[in-house]
């Protein structure tokens, strides 16, 4: 009975794994197909061709620039967000100040507002600042809409025993010392979670970069990839080849932080 | 971990500064700076626009224009820019969006004063195109190019079935008859006479007009559920019912043009956007183009077109007009390869050089603008739903159209 149960669970897991791998595998195979073959039923290309990759790089001189732009924007966004999330989460969880609960509620409420609603007010603010079509406008917009990190860190810290911090205070550690020497090292798992989720959100962001950026030289990869998607005709094989550049960095980041990621999600909000 | 977070902080600052220093907009030496925006329709068009803008800048001492193509989600972006008064000085406006934009009185700048004083005249352009961007006697946009539907047919399929190629004199019943015959005459791979586009009303509405049906009655209410409309829908569904027409998705194609290229369908209704796609993906395919068949009430077709417009918020309307004049000049239009030029003289030269496009040009004389009122997009979607319901056999033509008409009236009352 127990073996049948295990077998059943393994089957379900394998099916789930296949279902998640299939779209990626399909995209990968399509990127090696000739355009006329793009919609044929078989996933495996009839004749393997590297022409799509060649074509992407040849016809789109800006392509590598887009990859680098995406990378720079993602790294800055993640770095800023990590710092803000840890500091914000620490103050909300540990520092008693007037209006803390209200602020936390506002933070929670802001997470429930769809980003689309914020486009026009955010964009108007940026255009008054003269930040349209600059990364000055792009990055804060991305950071501001990813307030989940602060919430995650606050919840994580609430689950940590306060005694450690009390002991540190008795030993004469200042608030900043506490943050850098105690809180930052202790929040490893949740910081990894924030890193992965914000990296993916920034790396894949489409609508906000599209709205803020006007010059093709500044585009990020997801925006640039859309040049292969025409009004009437979409060049799917090229999109798939280009998408591979979009997928691989996320896979790398995920592989690097995976262990912490799972730990972070599993322990957030736990009380001892 | 401490080192990691600190490193992040430093890295953020360094990269941020580096990016910011590189991306601040360069001042353009005291010239009037113009922004021109449009959707990235296809690579040929994007390249041509870039060249044209470069040439324009070279010809101007006082104006410097920058081309900002938008890859996808063009209208959400445009509306955001319009709402915050940072819209480009000149931008593309699709015919489907002209009436919605005109309904908001304060968006578009009328161009009549410019037309009256410059060498560009409205009469240089194909009348139905200028008409498509006019409202209450005022012109708001200069059409850049256009398309209509043609009947694309696979020569080899006709040869093999021993049938003569489609002619401009065909009517809808002859067309259905031939589609059925082409379906019977299959080779080793299954082939069908026609590929439908089941999810939109784009191809159904011209057929409806061929039967004498109108989308709107003179009083503005939706009239598509009229007896003529129902008859047209019955005809449209009969293409499917007889097995002559397939849905592209049934044969693993993404759209009708793709099914045509892969020789799964011998005929499709498509615009000249299909030609570059066939040349790239199916270079060996032999095909011809003819006008759409006539119906009992005559001919019909759709006019797909895009104009250059100037927003009322433009800071330099005269300079913007100069840019439009340049982009729609005869010499600029001579360089169009992906659609038909909007100038009468240039399009005439274009079809004498590329005679296969003559049916697309001829249809412009009677085609109607692809526009459905101030709520055009939603009306179009709702009607597409009715077409789907009928083609999938979920509802009868009468029921689907009656429900769509009621829904469209509700949409237009909003």
XYZ file of C-alpha atoms in Angstrom:
686
model
C 0.000 0.000 0.000
C 2.725 2.419 1.039
C 4.687 1.592 -2.102
C 1.660 2.164 -4.311
C 1.184 5.520 -2.615
C 4.810 6.485 -3.184
C 4.598 5.360 -6.778
C 1.465 7.435 -7.278
C 3.123 10.535 -5.832
C 6.173 10.031 -7.997
C 3.983 9.717 -11.065
C 2.174 12.936 -10.190
C 5.499 14.703 -9.579
C 6.974 13.454 -12.841
C 3.853 14.586 -14.706
C 4.099 18.031 -13.096
C 7.793 18.241 -13.919
C 7.157 17.286 -17.538
C 4.354 19.808 -17.792
C 6.659 22.585 -16.579
C 9.587 21.532 -18.741
C 7.498 21.125 -21.899
C 7.022 24.831 -22.772
C 10.732 25.456 -22.306
C 11.689 22.410 -24.372
C 9.199 23.416 -27.055
C 10.679 26.916 -27.198
C 14.190 25.476 -27.322
C 13.348 23.114 -30.187
C 11.416 25.800 -32.052
C 14.476 28.033 -31.886
C 16.283 25.443 -34.018
C 13.500 25.115 -36.619
C 13.097 26.667 -40.044
C 10.331 29.355 -40.065
C 7.972 27.194 -42.149
C 8.229 24.465 -39.552
C 7.435 26.658 -36.541
C 3.922 25.333 -36.077
C 4.367 21.735 -37.102
C 3.122 19.274 -34.528
C 6.347 17.459 -33.783
C 8.405 19.251 -31.178
C 11.685 18.011 -32.615
C 12.928 20.019 -35.625
C 13.046 18.117 -38.915
C 16.313 19.789 -39.824
C 18.372 21.351 -37.069
C 19.328 24.923 -37.959
C 21.247 27.627 -36.146
C 19.962 30.140 -38.664
C 17.551 31.721 -36.157
C 20.322 32.584 -33.707
C 22.444 33.826 -36.542
C 19.548 35.878 -37.906
C 18.742 37.406 -34.509
C 22.298 38.621 -34.045
C 22.755 39.644 -37.680
C 19.539 41.577 -38.282
C 19.376 43.120 -34.826
C 22.587 44.993 -34.045
C 21.078 46.150 -30.749
C 20.383 42.635 -29.495
C 23.452 42.242 -27.278
C 22.956 45.772 -26.029
C 19.436 44.758 -24.903
C 20.838 41.768 -23.041
C 23.348 43.995 -21.242
C 20.677 46.622 -20.521
C 18.445 43.962 -19.001
C 21.298 42.689 -16.901
C 22.311 46.148 -15.652
C 18.719 47.097 -14.835
C 18.089 43.790 -13.071
C 21.283 43.975 -11.004
C 20.632 47.547 -9.877
C 16.991 46.809 -9.146
C 17.820 43.718 -7.123
C 20.601 45.478 -5.206
C 18.413 48.460 -4.331
C 15.471 46.313 -3.502
C 17.480 44.003 -1.276
C 18.834 46.905 0.715
C 15.428 48.588 1.015
C 13.627 45.354 1.869
C 16.063 44.426 4.625
C 16.064 47.906 6.134
C 12.328 48.358 5.737
C 11.536 44.904 7.046
C 13.847 45.415 10.028
C 12.269 48.712 11.016
C 8.735 47.438 10.616
C 9.403 44.273 12.590
C 11.721 45.529 15.300
C 11.628 49.281 15.788
C 8.696 50.675 17.714
C 7.698 54.024 16.215
C 4.381 55.835 16.068
C 2.223 54.749 13.129
C 4.111 51.539 12.547
C 1.004 49.391 12.289
C -0.679 51.845 9.941
C 2.405 51.964 7.778
C 2.524 48.184 7.634
C -1.145 48.098 6.621
C -0.517 50.680 3.916
C 2.372 48.549 2.666
C 0.110 45.490 2.564
C -2.652 47.425 0.840
C -0.239 48.768 -1.778
C 0.697 45.195 -2.674
C -2.914 44.633 -3.683
C -3.088 47.493 -6.194
C -2.567 46.245 -9.741
C 0.478 47.826 -11.372
C -1.530 48.944 -14.390
C -3.454 51.380 -12.199
C -0.179 53.054 -11.253
C 1.139 53.544 -14.782
C -0.357 56.953 -15.475
C 0.372 58.569 -12.050
C 3.881 57.091 -11.955
C 4.567 58.077 -15.522
C 3.276 61.611 -14.934
C 5.569 61.955 -11.922
C 8.537 60.748 -13.950
C 7.810 63.061 -16.852
C 7.670 66.065 -14.463
C 11.074 65.000 -13.139
C 12.364 64.694 -16.686
C 13.148 61.035 -16.092
C 11.203 59.582 -19.011
C 13.403 57.554 -21.346
C 16.117 57.139 -18.699
C 17.009 54.353 -16.305
C 16.447 56.912 -13.527
C 12.784 56.474 -14.332
C 12.815 52.764 -15.043
C 14.535 51.432 -11.927
C 12.551 53.300 -9.219
C 9.339 52.291 -10.971
C 10.351 48.648 -10.803
C 11.576 48.903 -7.208
C 8.441 50.714 -6.058
C 6.097 48.052 -7.360
C 7.990 45.187 -5.713
C 7.119 45.959 -2.089
C 6.640 42.249 -1.347
C 10.277 42.042 -0.231
C 9.777 44.362 2.752
C 6.785 42.331 3.822
C 8.659 39.029 3.516
C 11.610 40.296 5.543
C 9.339 41.760 8.250
C 7.488 38.465 8.593
C 10.744 36.532 8.664
C 12.215 38.704 11.410
C 9.088 38.422 13.538
C 9.720 34.695 13.689
C 13.283 35.166 14.961
C 13.808 35.080 18.733
C 14.125 38.640 20.006
C 16.517 37.466 22.741
C 19.464 37.560 20.323
C 18.897 41.237 19.706
C 18.359 41.943 23.386
C 21.685 40.298 24.151
C 23.329 42.367 21.436
C 21.851 45.561 22.874
C 23.232 44.657 26.331
C 26.626 44.169 24.715
C 26.386 47.743 23.416
C 25.562 47.235 19.736
C 23.968 50.283 18.076
C 20.942 50.021 15.823
C 23.042 50.185 12.669
C 25.502 47.707 14.139
C 22.598 45.436 14.899
C 21.371 45.683 11.335
C 24.690 44.974 9.678
C 26.134 42.454 12.126
C 23.024 40.590 13.162
C 20.024 41.078 10.967
C 21.753 40.910 7.596
C 23.583 37.637 8.346
C 20.461 36.076 9.852
C 18.161 36.888 6.959
C 20.096 34.882 4.362
C 17.244 32.631 3.223
C 14.674 35.390 2.898
C 17.245 37.648 1.197
C 17.802 34.888 -1.353
C 14.059 34.696 -1.928
C 13.854 38.448 -2.441
C 16.837 38.273 -4.802
C 15.330 35.575 -6.991
C 11.805 36.945 -7.137
C 12.913 40.520 -7.766
C 15.493 39.436 -10.325
C 12.842 37.511 -12.231
C 10.329 40.350 -11.950
C 12.828 42.913 -13.194
C 14.317 40.671 -15.869
C 10.939 39.769 -17.306
C 9.296 43.177 -16.875
C 7.676 44.294 -20.096
C 4.963 46.890 -19.661
C 6.780 49.386 -17.436
C 10.045 49.466 -19.447
C 7.972 49.748 -22.626
C 6.120 52.762 -21.270
C 9.120 54.552 -19.755
C 11.707 53.934 -22.478
C 11.438 55.452 -25.949
C 14.859 54.900 -27.502
C 15.540 51.401 -28.835
C 19.126 51.653 -27.525
C 17.789 51.761 -23.963
C 15.302 48.898 -24.330
C 15.533 45.824 -22.170
C 15.439 42.384 -23.762
C 11.714 41.561 -23.304
C 10.800 44.879 -24.950
C 13.321 44.467 -27.761
C 12.223 40.892 -28.456
C 8.855 42.260 -29.497
C 10.401 43.721 -32.626
C 10.144 40.206 -34.037
C 6.425 40.304 -33.405
C 4.918 42.190 -36.315
C 1.496 43.696 -36.747
C 0.296 40.880 -38.988
C 3.149 38.408 -39.072
C 5.109 37.122 -36.089
C 8.501 35.518 -36.592
C 8.140 32.864 -33.922
C 11.383 31.033 -34.571
C 13.328 34.270 -34.047
C 11.340 35.099 -30.909
C 12.138 31.643 -29.534
C 15.835 31.991 -30.330
C 15.873 35.426 -28.683
C 13.903 34.113 -25.721
C 16.648 31.646 -24.962
C 18.838 34.622 -24.052
C 16.015 35.741 -21.819
C 15.528 32.402 -20.095
C 19.080 31.288 -19.382
C 20.110 34.037 -16.908
C 16.996 33.390 -14.830
C 17.803 29.689 -14.754
C 21.342 30.472 -13.612
C 20.174 32.801 -10.835
C 17.594 30.280 -9.747
C 20.111 27.442 -9.692
C 22.497 29.540 -7.578
C 19.915 30.536 -4.985
C 17.548 27.596 -5.175
C 18.475 26.067 -1.816
C 17.926 29.341 0.027
C 14.847 30.120 -2.008
C 12.998 27.035 -0.834
C 14.153 27.546 2.741
C 13.056 31.176 2.590
C 9.573 30.420 1.361
C 9.172 27.483 3.732
C 10.107 29.409 6.876
C 8.593 32.827 6.213
C 5.917 33.623 8.755
C 6.724 30.625 10.984
C 6.506 31.197 14.703
C 8.852 29.193 16.883
C 26.102 38.030 3.953
C 27.159 41.469 5.234
C 29.715 41.720 2.478
C 27.111 40.672 -0.045
C 24.627 43.373 0.908
C 27.324 46.028 1.100
C 28.648 44.989 -2.271
C 25.111 45.288 -3.625
C 24.842 48.836 -2.334
C 28.138 49.918 -3.873
C 27.416 48.123 -7.139
C 23.991 49.740 -7.357
C 25.468 53.186 -6.899
C 28.240 52.656 -9.440
C 26.072 51.119 -12.159
C 23.295 53.614 -11.519
C 25.654 56.534 -12.013
C 27.221 54.970 -15.072
C 23.833 54.371 -16.692
C 22.522 57.770 -15.801
C 25.468 59.570 -17.269
C 25.079 57.675 -20.513
C 21.384 57.999 -21.017
C 20.541 61.609 -20.337
C 19.079 62.970 -23.529
C 21.719 64.800 -25.513
C 20.833 68.381 -26.374
C 20.297 68.730 -30.048
C 22.298 71.884 -30.807
C 19.504 74.412 -30.476
C 17.334 72.718 -33.100
C 13.649 72.014 -32.635
C 13.580 68.451 -31.312
C 10.707 66.335 -32.627
C 9.664 62.854 -31.590
C 7.963 60.521 -34.033
C 6.395 57.345 -32.742
C 4.607 54.391 -34.241
C 4.265 50.691 -33.688
C 6.959 48.434 -35.064
C 4.768 46.796 -37.721
C 7.476 44.819 -39.473
C 11.275 44.986 -39.843
C 11.124 46.452 -43.371
C 8.945 49.290 -42.146
C 11.072 50.008 -39.067
C 14.205 50.172 -41.220
C 12.564 52.427 -43.786
C 11.281 54.806 -41.104
C 14.747 55.071 -39.635
C 16.222 55.932 -43.051
C 13.469 58.445 -43.819
C 13.954 60.235 -40.502
C 17.718 60.376 -41.069
C 17.157 61.846 -44.523
C 14.664 64.346 -43.133
C 17.154 65.465 -40.486
C 19.840 65.884 -43.129
C 17.498 68.111 -45.144
C 16.581 70.387 -42.215
C 18.643 73.150 -40.672
C 16.294 73.918 -37.790
C 14.592 70.616 -36.980
C 15.907 67.346 -35.647
C 13.493 64.400 -35.449
C 13.929 61.160 -33.574
C 12.121 57.947 -34.458
C 10.829 55.966 -31.487
C 9.260 52.683 -32.605
C 7.079 50.927 -30.027
C 7.304 47.148 -30.132
C 3.889 45.995 -28.907
C 1.253 47.555 -26.597
C 1.369 50.719 -28.683
C -1.984 52.180 -27.650
C -1.599 51.661 -23.859
C 1.740 53.437 -24.116
C 0.365 56.186 -26.356
C -2.600 56.814 -24.052
C -0.288 57.010 -21.038
C 1.850 59.580 -22.846
C -1.200 61.555 -23.984
C -2.599 61.557 -20.446
C 0.628 62.997 -19.041
C 1.040 65.454 -21.945
C 4.276 63.892 -23.163
C 2.928 62.444 -26.411
C 5.270 62.387 -29.420
C 4.996 65.343 -31.822
C 3.881 63.051 -34.652
C 2.507 59.545 -34.225
C 0.780 56.699 -36.070
C -2.950 56.382 -35.704
C -4.643 53.254 -36.973
C -7.978 53.713 -38.708
C -9.664 51.555 -36.039
C -8.687 54.155 -33.413
C -9.532 57.298 -35.394
C -13.161 57.542 -34.286
C -12.343 56.791 -30.613
C -9.707 59.564 -30.713
C -12.016 62.005 -32.492
C -14.745 61.337 -29.940
C -12.417 62.968 -27.392
C -12.360 66.403 -28.972
C -9.085 67.542 -27.470
C -6.582 64.976 -28.767
C -5.935 65.564 -32.454
C -4.954 68.727 -34.275
C -6.892 69.453 -37.503
C -4.501 69.733 -40.431
C -6.626 71.831 -42.844
C -4.709 75.064 -42.261
C -1.448 73.326 -43.120
C -2.965 71.637 -46.172
C -4.277 74.997 -47.382
C -0.873 76.685 -47.279
C 1.578 73.967 -48.295
C 2.322 72.068 -51.453
C 0.865 68.838 -50.053
C -2.808 68.641 -51.022
C -5.505 66.302 -49.747
C -6.409 65.641 -53.370
C -2.987 64.023 -53.952
C -4.110 61.056 -51.876
C -6.565 58.249 -52.592
C -9.905 59.851 -51.625
C -11.196 57.004 -49.473
C -7.988 57.167 -47.386
C -8.236 60.900 -46.706
C -11.942 60.392 -46.086
C -11.152 57.720 -43.503
C -9.267 60.290 -41.400
C -11.725 63.144 -41.830
C -14.522 64.187 -39.522
C -17.123 66.907 -40.127
C -15.167 68.225 -43.092
C -11.832 68.467 -41.283
C -8.779 66.343 -42.048
C -6.934 65.023 -38.976
C -4.423 62.604 -40.429
C -2.357 62.036 -43.558
C -2.506 58.339 -44.498
C 0.927 56.789 -44.892
C -0.030 53.610 -46.749
C -2.880 51.128 -46.918
C -4.048 47.605 -47.569
C -7.233 45.812 -48.533
C -8.052 42.117 -48.677
C -7.158 40.199 -51.792
C -8.076 36.636 -52.670
C -4.727 34.814 -52.566
C -4.829 31.530 -54.466
C -2.394 28.661 -54.904
C -1.777 28.203 -58.656
C -0.675 24.604 -58.367
C -3.851 23.547 -56.563
C -5.948 25.061 -59.350
C -3.812 23.481 -62.064
C -4.064 20.082 -60.493
C -7.833 20.318 -60.147
C -8.092 21.534 -63.736
C -9.808 24.741 -62.643
C -9.284 28.209 -64.067
C -7.776 30.796 -61.725
C -10.068 33.164 -59.816
C -11.117 36.234 -61.756
C -12.416 39.571 -60.575
C -15.821 38.527 -61.935
C -16.309 35.632 -59.506
C -19.231 35.734 -57.125
C -19.416 34.201 -53.673
C -21.237 31.085 -54.882
C -18.702 30.336 -57.575
C -16.039 30.858 -54.903
C -17.708 28.338 -52.569
C -18.151 25.882 -55.372
C -14.465 26.067 -56.311
C -13.410 25.841 -52.649
C -15.373 22.601 -52.392
C -13.850 21.212 -55.540
C -10.353 22.049 -54.427
C -11.067 20.214 -51.219
C -12.185 17.082 -53.021
C -9.132 17.079 -55.253
C -6.652 16.262 -52.551
C -3.246 14.793 -53.139
C -1.335 12.682 -50.633
C -1.502 15.509 -48.067
C -4.983 16.769 -47.164
C -5.812 20.116 -48.727
C -8.722 22.429 -48.308
C -10.240 25.102 -50.443
C -10.170 27.964 -47.964
C -8.815 28.893 -44.549
C -11.187 30.852 -42.328
C -10.114 33.285 -39.643
C -12.596 32.125 -37.046
C -11.819 34.444 -34.151
C -12.465 37.818 -35.766
C -15.174 39.520 -37.786
C -12.656 41.041 -40.224
C -13.484 38.690 -43.084
C -17.117 38.222 -42.199
C -18.087 41.906 -42.368
C -17.116 42.369 -46.037
C -19.100 39.207 -46.840
C -22.035 40.660 -44.899
C -21.806 43.853 -46.962
C -21.712 41.760 -50.155
C -25.129 40.454 -49.096
C -26.301 44.012 -48.442
C -26.020 43.977 -44.634
C -24.772 47.046 -42.743
C -23.150 47.100 -39.318
C -25.061 50.239 -38.326
C -28.480 51.542 -39.364
C -28.709 55.269 -40.222
C -29.909 55.966 -36.658
C -26.668 54.468 -35.282
C -28.145 51.263 -33.887
C -26.504 47.964 -34.777
C -28.180 46.439 -37.823
C -26.018 43.375 -38.352
C -28.831 40.981 -37.333
C -30.896 42.038 -40.379
C -32.132 39.299 -42.757
C -29.211 40.120 -45.077
C -26.747 39.809 -42.179
C -28.193 36.436 -41.192
C -28.034 35.257 -44.795
C -24.392 36.331 -44.986
C -23.578 34.489 -41.774
C -25.327 31.381 -43.090
C -23.193 31.613 -46.199
C -20.023 32.127 -44.164
C -20.833 29.100 -41.989
C -21.668 27.039 -45.094
C -18.022 27.302 -46.182
C -17.225 25.469 -43.001
C -20.232 23.170 -43.142
C -19.276 21.751 -46.528
C -15.789 20.899 -45.267
C -14.241 23.271 -47.800
C -12.868 25.619 -45.147
C -10.562 24.832 -42.253
C -9.505 26.745 -39.183
C -5.736 27.352 -39.229
C -5.434 25.907 -35.721
C -6.891 22.585 -36.896
C -3.925 21.993 -39.163
C -1.262 23.351 -36.810
C -1.002 26.785 -38.414
C -0.936 30.032 -36.493
C -3.015 32.030 -38.960
C -4.710 31.661 -42.337
C -1.692 33.011 -44.234
C 0.477 30.349 -42.647
C -1.975 27.587 -43.653
C -1.844 29.022 -47.179
C 1.948 29.020 -47.225
C 2.022 25.424 -46.058
C -0.445 24.503 -48.826
C -3.095 23.311 -46.430
C -5.545 25.822 -47.865
C -5.686 26.798 -51.534
C -7.307 30.211 -50.984
C -7.303 32.868 -48.258
C -8.526 36.443 -47.829
C -5.435 38.405 -46.780
C -3.839 41.784 -47.377
C -0.489 42.345 -49.046
C 1.203 41.757 -45.676
C 1.044 38.085 -46.675
C 3.449 38.563 -49.587
C 6.685 39.261 -47.627
C 5.793 36.428 -45.255
C 5.438 33.993 -48.162
C 8.661 35.237 -49.744
C 10.539 34.624 -46.522
C 8.995 31.390 -45.273
C 7.724 29.694 -48.449
C 9.823 31.076 -51.303
C 8.858 28.307 -53.737
C 5.084 28.759 -53.478
C 3.385 29.807 -56.731
C 0.375 32.014 -56.082
C -1.770 34.777 -57.528
C -3.993 37.511 -56.107
C -7.433 38.520 -57.291
C -10.171 40.765 -55.896
C -12.581 39.316 -53.360
C -15.639 37.734 -55.037
C -18.813 39.800 -55.460
C -21.978 39.123 -53.515
C -25.655 39.486 -54.442
C -25.473 43.140 -53.361
C -22.135 43.911 -55.019
C -18.544 44.288 -53.902
C -17.103 45.072 -50.503
C -13.756 45.151 -48.789
C -12.001 46.738 -45.837
C -9.534 49.578 -45.993
C -6.690 49.054 -43.522
C -4.730 52.223 -43.139
C -2.612 54.238 -40.737
C -2.122 57.988 -40.693
C 0.408 60.383 -39.259
C -1.313 62.717 -36.816
C -0.258 65.635 -34.608
C -1.580 65.892 -31.047
C -3.051 69.191 -29.873
C -0.401 69.189 -27.156
C 2.405 69.351 -29.766
C 4.820 72.169 -28.976
C 5.926 72.768 -32.565
C 2.956 72.038 -34.852
C 4.582 73.664 -37.907
C 7.737 71.579 -37.558
C 5.619 68.471 -36.966
C 3.732 69.207 -40.173
C 7.012 69.514 -42.054
C 7.952 66.047 -40.848
C 4.591 64.622 -41.972
C 4.965 66.306 -45.344
C 8.367 64.714 -45.777
C 7.233 61.247 -44.682
C 4.238 61.261 -47.022
C 6.026 62.895 -49.936
C 6.093 61.089 -53.279
C 9.829 60.398 -52.974
C 9.376 58.812 -49.525
C 6.403 56.736 -50.672
C 8.362 55.396 -53.631
C 10.410 53.469 -51.075
C 7.486 51.565 -49.519
C 7.621 47.819 -50.162
C 5.383 46.303 -47.480
C 2.006 47.960 -48.258
C 0.473 50.166 -50.935
C 1.395 53.876 -51.032
C -1.397 56.294 -50.156
C -0.663 58.827 -52.917
C -2.701 58.294 -56.081
C 0.212 58.784 -58.467
C 2.679 56.717 -56.459
C 0.322 53.779 -55.975
C -0.427 53.788 -59.712
C 3.312 53.565 -60.415
C 3.629 50.921 -57.703
C 1.105 48.560 -59.311
C 2.506 49.064 -62.780
C 5.818 47.892 -61.334
C 4.192 45.120 -59.227
C 1.041 44.165 -61.194
C 0.123 41.407 -58.758
C -0.999 44.113 -56.302
C -3.533 45.662 -58.699
C -6.540 43.881 -57.075
C -5.494 45.301 -53.680
C -5.373 48.829 -55.160
C -8.591 48.447 -57.170
C -10.473 47.490 -54.030
C -9.554 50.833 -52.436
C -12.141 52.478 -54.697
C -15.057 50.786 -52.894
C -13.552 49.475 -49.639
C -14.831 50.870 -46.352
C -12.596 52.056 -43.514
C -11.833 49.368 -40.968
C -13.605 51.305 -38.215
C -16.640 50.611 -36.048
C -17.352 53.801 -34.112
C -16.001 55.382 -30.914
C -15.908 51.983 -29.171
C -14.460 50.348 -32.281
C -12.184 47.857 -30.578
C -14.868 46.478 -28.304
C -17.460 46.338 -31.071
C -14.993 44.444 -33.230
C -14.265 41.965 -30.424
C -17.949 41.379 -29.712
C -18.721 40.720 -33.350
C -15.746 38.362 -33.549
C -17.327 36.399 -30.718
C -20.530 35.994 -32.745
C -18.530 34.708 -35.728
C -16.837 32.174 -33.477
C -20.102 31.037 -31.950
C -21.566 30.337 -35.376
C -18.477 28.697 -36.860
C -18.113 26.428 -33.847
C -21.793 25.517 -34.100
C -22.640 26.840 -30.643
C -25.339 29.218 -31.836
C -27.440 29.757 -34.925
C -26.560 32.719 -37.162
C -29.833 34.410 -36.173
C -29.255 33.986 -32.434
C -25.545 34.887 -32.465
C -26.094 38.040 -34.525
C -29.157 39.165 -32.550
C -27.221 38.821 -29.298
C -24.188 40.584 -30.775
C -26.353 43.447 -32.061
C -27.911 43.930 -28.628
C -24.489 43.822 -26.970
C -23.017 46.296 -29.485
C -25.886 48.708 -28.847
C -25.135 48.465 -25.122
C -21.406 49.080 -25.748
C -22.160 52.142 -27.888
C -24.536 53.602 -25.307
C -21.784 53.643 -22.641
